[in-house]
Short mmCIF file of C-alpha atoms in Angstrom, two decimals:
data_model
loop_
_atom_site.label_atom_id
_atom_site.label_comp_id
_atom_site.label_asym_id
_atom_site.label_seq_id
_atom_site.Cartn_x
_atom_site.Cartn_y
_atom_site.Cartn_z
CA MET A 64 -16.69 -6.87 25.79
CA LYS A 65 -12.66 -6.55 24.65
CA VAL A 66 -10.95 -8.51 21.09
CA LEU A 67 -7.28 -9.20 20.80
CA VAL A 68 -6.02 -9.09 17.44
CA PRO A 69 -2.74 -10.95 17.04
CA VAL A 70 -0.71 -9.08 13.91
CA LYS A 71 2.14 -10.16 12.61
CA ARG A 72 5.03 -7.85 10.57
CA VAL A 73 4.77 -10.08 7.21
CA VAL A 74 7.15 -9.31 3.71
CA ASP A 75 4.43 -7.21 2.03
CA TYR A 76 2.71 -9.31 -0.42
CA ASN A 77 3.81 -7.06 -3.25
CA VAL A 78 7.28 -7.04 -3.19
CA LYS A 79 9.29 -10.38 -4.69
CA VAL A 80 11.30 -12.68 -2.10
CA ARG A 81 15.15 -13.34 -2.26
CA VAL A 82 16.22 -16.18 -0.56
CA LYS A 83 20.02 -15.56 0.79
CA SER A 84 22.92 -16.52 -0.72
CA ASP A 85 24.06 -19.74 2.16
CA GLY A 86 20.15 -21.10 2.10
CA THR A 87 19.79 -20.69 5.84
CA GLY A 88 16.28 -17.79 4.97
CA VAL A 89 14.64 -15.46 3.13
CA ASP A 90 16.29 -12.54 2.12
CA ILE A 91 14.49 -9.04 4.33
CA ALA A 92 17.27 -6.86 4.02
CA ASN A 93 16.54 -3.42 2.54
CA VAL A 94 12.90 -5.24 1.71
CA LYS A 95 9.46 -3.80 2.74
CA MET A 96 7.57 -5.10 5.17
CA SER A 97 3.80 -5.13 5.79
CA MET A 98 1.23 -6.21 7.92
CA ASN A 99 -0.07 -10.20 7.25
CA PRO A 100 -2.45 -9.44 5.17
CA PHE A 101 -5.12 -11.99 6.91
CA ASP A 102 -4.32 -10.02 9.79
CA GLU A 103 -5.71 -6.96 8.40
CA ILE A 104 -9.08 -8.17 8.20
CA ALA A 105 -8.67 -9.60 11.43
CA VAL A 106 -8.28 -6.02 12.77
CA GLU A 107 -11.03 -5.04 9.99
CA GLU A 108 -13.15 -7.42 11.88
CA ALA A 109 -12.66 -6.16 15.17
CA VAL A 110 -12.80 -3.16 14.61
CA ARG A 111 -16.17 -3.74 13.04
CA LEU A 112 -17.89 -4.77 14.83
CA LYS A 113 -16.70 -2.26 17.91
CA GLU A 114 -18.77 -0.39 14.97
CA LYS A 115 -21.66 -1.42 16.16
CA GLY A 116 -21.44 -1.30 20.19
CA ILE A 117 -21.01 -5.09 20.47
CA VAL A 118 -16.96 -4.86 21.34
CA THR A 119 -16.42 -2.57 23.54
CA GLU A 120 -12.62 -2.32 23.19
CA VAL A 121 -10.08 -3.38 20.58
CA ILE A 122 -6.68 -4.46 21.06
CA ALA A 123 -4.02 -5.33 18.81
CA VAL A 124 -1.50 -7.67 18.92
CA SER A 125 2.37 -7.78 18.07
CA CYS A 126 5.59 -10.57 18.95
CA GLY A 127 8.67 -10.39 17.55
CA VAL A 128 10.90 -7.17 16.92
CA THR A 129 11.24 -3.96 17.94
CA GLN A 130 10.15 -2.56 13.80
CA CYS A 131 6.25 -4.67 14.88
CA GLN A 132 5.57 -0.87 16.49
CA GLU A 133 4.97 -0.04 12.58
CA THR A 134 2.52 -2.73 12.50
CA LEU A 135 0.61 -2.56 15.62
CA ARG A 136 0.57 1.67 14.56
CA THR A 137 -1.02 0.16 11.68
CA ALA A 138 -3.22 -1.31 13.87
CA MET A 139 -4.74 1.62 15.41
CA ALA A 140 -4.76 3.53 12.36
CA ILE A 141 -7.52 1.45 11.01
CA GLY A 142 -8.77 1.37 14.40
CA ALA A 143 -7.29 -0.69 17.11
CA ASP A 144 -8.15 1.50 20.97
CA ARG A 145 -4.42 0.21 21.82
CA ALA A 146 -1.44 -2.06 21.71
CA ILE A 147 0.79 -4.81 23.16
CA LEU A 148 4.31 -6.25 21.66
CA VAL A 149 6.29 -8.47 22.89
CA GLU A 150 9.68 -7.55 22.05
CA CYS A 151 11.76 -10.52 21.60
CA THR A 152 14.70 -11.32 18.22
CA ASP A 153 14.89 -14.51 18.57
CA GLU A 154 13.15 -15.81 15.97
CA LEU A 155 9.04 -17.51 17.06
CA GLN A 156 7.79 -20.82 15.38
CA PRO A 157 4.07 -21.20 15.65
CA LEU A 158 3.94 -22.43 19.47
CA ALA A 159 5.68 -20.32 20.39
CA VAL A 160 3.80 -17.32 19.33
CA ALA A 161 0.41 -19.06 20.78
CA LYS A 162 2.27 -19.66 24.90
CA LEU A 163 3.12 -16.06 24.23
CA LEU A 164 -0.83 -15.39 23.26
CA LYS A 165 -1.94 -17.92 26.12
CA ALA A 166 -0.61 -15.42 28.42
CA LEU A 167 -1.81 -12.64 26.92
CA VAL A 168 -5.49 -13.42 26.95
CA ASP A 169 -5.51 -14.93 31.33
CA LYS A 170 -3.49 -10.89 31.35
CA GLU A 171 -6.30 -9.19 29.90
CA GLN A 172 -9.63 -11.70 29.57
CA PRO A 173 -10.78 -10.96 26.15
CA GLY A 174 -14.64 -12.71 25.46
CA LEU A 175 -13.19 -13.27 21.58
CA VAL A 176 -9.32 -13.65 19.96
CA ILE A 177 -9.75 -12.79 16.35
CA LEU A 178 -6.19 -14.21 14.06
CA GLY A 179 -5.84 -14.44 10.25
CA LYS A 180 -5.97 -18.15 9.55
CA GLN A 181 -1.66 -18.16 8.29
CA ALA A 182 0.70 -15.62 7.46
CA ILE A 183 1.94 -15.01 4.02
CA ASP A 184 5.47 -15.92 4.60
CA ASP A 185 5.33 -19.10 6.57
CA ASP A 186 1.85 -20.27 5.40
CA CYS A 187 1.16 -22.71 9.45
CA ASN A 188 -1.38 -21.86 9.99
CA GLN A 189 -0.69 -23.27 13.24
CA THR A 190 -1.30 -20.00 16.13
CA GLY A 191 -4.85 -20.03 16.17
CA GLN A 192 -5.39 -23.86 16.69
CA MET A 193 -2.61 -23.95 18.69
CA LEU A 194 -3.26 -21.12 21.09
CA ALA A 195 -7.54 -23.00 21.05
CA ALA A 196 -5.54 -25.65 22.26
CA LEU A 197 -3.76 -24.24 24.86
CA CYS A 198 -6.64 -21.93 26.32
CA ASP A 199 -9.20 -24.30 26.17
CA LEU A 200 -11.39 -22.50 23.85
CA PRO A 201 -13.98 -23.31 21.12
CA GLN A 202 -12.37 -21.50 17.63
CA ALA A 203 -13.43 -21.21 14.77
CA THR A 204 -11.22 -21.42 11.68
CA PHE A 205 -11.26 -19.93 8.14
CA ALA A 206 -14.27 -18.05 8.73
CA SER A 207 -15.96 -15.96 5.66
CA LYS A 208 -18.57 -14.48 7.77
CA VAL A 209 -19.06 -13.66 12.03
CA GLU A 210 -21.85 -12.52 14.50
CA LEU A 211 -21.66 -11.19 17.57
CA SER A 212 -23.34 -11.51 20.70
CA ALA A 213 -22.95 -10.75 23.89
CA ASP A 214 -22.82 -14.05 25.13
CA ALA A 215 -22.13 -15.95 21.70
CA VAL A 216 -20.65 -15.84 18.22
CA SER A 217 -21.54 -18.09 15.31
CA VAL A 218 -18.94 -18.17 12.87
CA THR A 219 -19.07 -19.48 8.91
CA ARG A 220 -16.78 -20.66 7.38
CA GLU A 221 -15.84 -22.33 3.83
CA VAL A 222 -15.59 -26.37 3.99
CA ASP A 223 -14.80 -28.66 1.45
CA GLY A 224 -18.38 -29.42 0.57
CA GLY A 225 -19.40 -25.39 0.63
CA SER A 226 -20.03 -23.71 4.25
CA GLU A 227 -20.71 -24.25 7.27
CA THR A 228 -22.30 -22.36 9.95
CA LEU A 229 -20.96 -22.98 13.69
CA LYS A 230 -22.56 -21.33 16.70
CA LEU A 231 -19.76 -20.51 19.95
CA THR A 232 -20.07 -19.23 23.50
CA LEU A 233 -17.93 -17.32 24.89
CA PRO A 234 -15.10 -16.55 24.85
CA ALA A 235 -13.48 -18.08 21.64
CA ILE A 236 -11.28 -17.87 18.88
CA ILE A 237 -11.50 -16.45 15.18
CA THR A 238 -9.26 -17.10 12.68
CA THR A 239 -9.93 -15.17 9.22
CA ASP A 240 -9.97 -16.23 5.28
CA LEU A 241 -9.99 -13.70 2.98
CA ARG A 242 -14.47 -13.37 2.19
CA LEU A 243 -14.23 -12.13 5.55
CA ASN A 244 -14.48 -8.20 4.99
CA GLU A 245 -12.32 -5.52 3.14
CA PRO A 246 -9.89 -3.56 4.86
CA ARG A 247 -10.97 0.31 4.92
CA TYR A 248 -7.88 2.82 3.48
CA VAL A 249 -5.93 4.84 6.62
CA THR A 250 -6.49 8.24 6.00
CA LEU A 251 -3.60 10.33 7.59
CA PRO A 252 -5.64 11.89 10.36
CA ASN A 253 -5.80 8.49 11.71
CA ILE A 254 -1.96 7.61 11.45
CA MET A 255 -1.32 10.75 13.17
CA LYS A 256 -3.96 9.53 15.48
CA ALA A 257 -2.19 6.25 16.21
CA LYS A 258 1.04 7.78 17.24
CA LYS A 259 -1.06 8.91 20.82
CA LYS A 260 -2.34 5.72 21.76
CA GLN A 261 -1.17 3.61 24.52
CA MET A 262 1.82 0.70 23.72
CA ASP A 263 2.61 -1.64 25.94
CA VAL A 264 5.84 -3.23 25.43
CA PHE A 265 6.98 -6.82 27.24
CA LYS A 266 9.32 -9.18 26.97
CA PRO A 267 8.50 -13.16 26.68
CA ALA A 268 10.67 -13.35 30.60
CA ASP A 269 8.57 -11.43 31.58
CA LEU A 270 5.32 -13.00 30.52
CA GLY A 271 6.27 -16.05 31.62
CA VAL A 272 6.95 -18.24 28.21
CA ASP A 273 10.07 -19.77 27.15
CA VAL A 274 10.26 -19.35 23.13
CA LYS A 275 12.89 -21.87 22.46
CA PRO A 276 12.00 -23.95 19.53
CA HIS A 277 11.71 -26.13 19.17
CA LEU A 278 12.29 -26.75 15.21
CA LYS A 279 15.40 -26.73 13.29
CA THR A 280 14.98 -25.20 9.20
CA LEU A 281 17.52 -26.65 6.91
CA LYS A 282 17.95 -25.42 4.14
CA VAL A 283 15.44 -22.41 2.07
CA SER A 284 15.67 -23.14 -1.19
CA GLU A 285 13.81 -21.53 -4.68
CA PRO A 286 11.07 -23.46 -6.32
CA PRO A 287 12.38 -24.92 -9.76
CA LYS A 288 11.98 -22.19 -12.41
CA ARG A 289 9.12 -22.94 -15.16
CA SER A 290 10.63 -24.25 -18.75
CA ALA A 291 8.70 -22.26 -21.38
CA GLY A 292 5.49 -24.53 -23.12
CA ILE A 293 4.89 -25.58 -26.73
CA LYS A 294 2.77 -25.23 -29.32
CA VAL A 295 0.36 -28.57 -30.74
CA PRO A 296 -1.12 -28.30 -34.40
CA ASP A 297 -4.25 -30.46 -32.77
CA VAL A 298 -6.18 -32.60 -29.79
CA ALA A 299 -4.58 -35.14 -31.11
CA THR A 300 -1.18 -34.40 -29.96
CA LEU A 301 -2.30 -32.69 -27.08
CA VAL A 302 -3.68 -35.26 -26.26
CA SER A 303 -0.37 -37.69 -26.69
CA LYS A 304 2.51 -35.88 -25.60
CA LEU A 305 -0.42 -35.61 -21.48
CA LYS A 306 0.10 -39.03 -22.02
CA ASN A 307 3.30 -39.77 -22.90
CA ASP A 308 4.83 -37.42 -22.23
CA ALA A 309 3.84 -36.01 -19.32
CA LYS A 310 1.76 -38.62 -17.95
CA VAL A 311 -0.99 -36.81 -16.52
CA ILE A 312 -3.42 -38.90 -17.45
#
């Protein structure tokens, strides 16, 4: 069974992002980039399924600029067998990414697609659901536990009231949550091995996909800075300020 794992190159989660002076977006010049943390969890889960002997091949996929090759090499260092880069310099919105992934699903015919529930840069939480709709496949989002068999997968997911377990027939789409696993540390020998693994490069046109954006970003601005707090002498004053000044009670 093949598992397809889409991964996204994003600004590293340790970096404090800066908005461009003209308000057109986030400044990524000379900023450390890394794999989206939720996608890293997805790669780890796919590799664990392979180590259990259920999965035969793990294919990492990324859509974006040439530098996404670094992200794919990281995925292969974790344990992915090969990688596919859909190279594109244009802005890729979730629907465009879902269409590209749909074309790769048709090409590779994986039994399972595992991807992060959202990216930490745009927080859209849309690509997995859009891919499931385009492919007309069952989906389980926000997975905290995955149990795979030959023809089905059971997914435990967190919901508002606790958790629920879904059983999906394969092929299926799963999006990962933080509780699913903790990605392994990537060792230097595995990084060196990853450099020799196969990586195929396509253009959106090669897959017959139009990636024209349907949304336009008007302005990006920083959130307002938090004002300093104040100390109150007693509970009565606190309640009064919450009621009369903040108007939250």
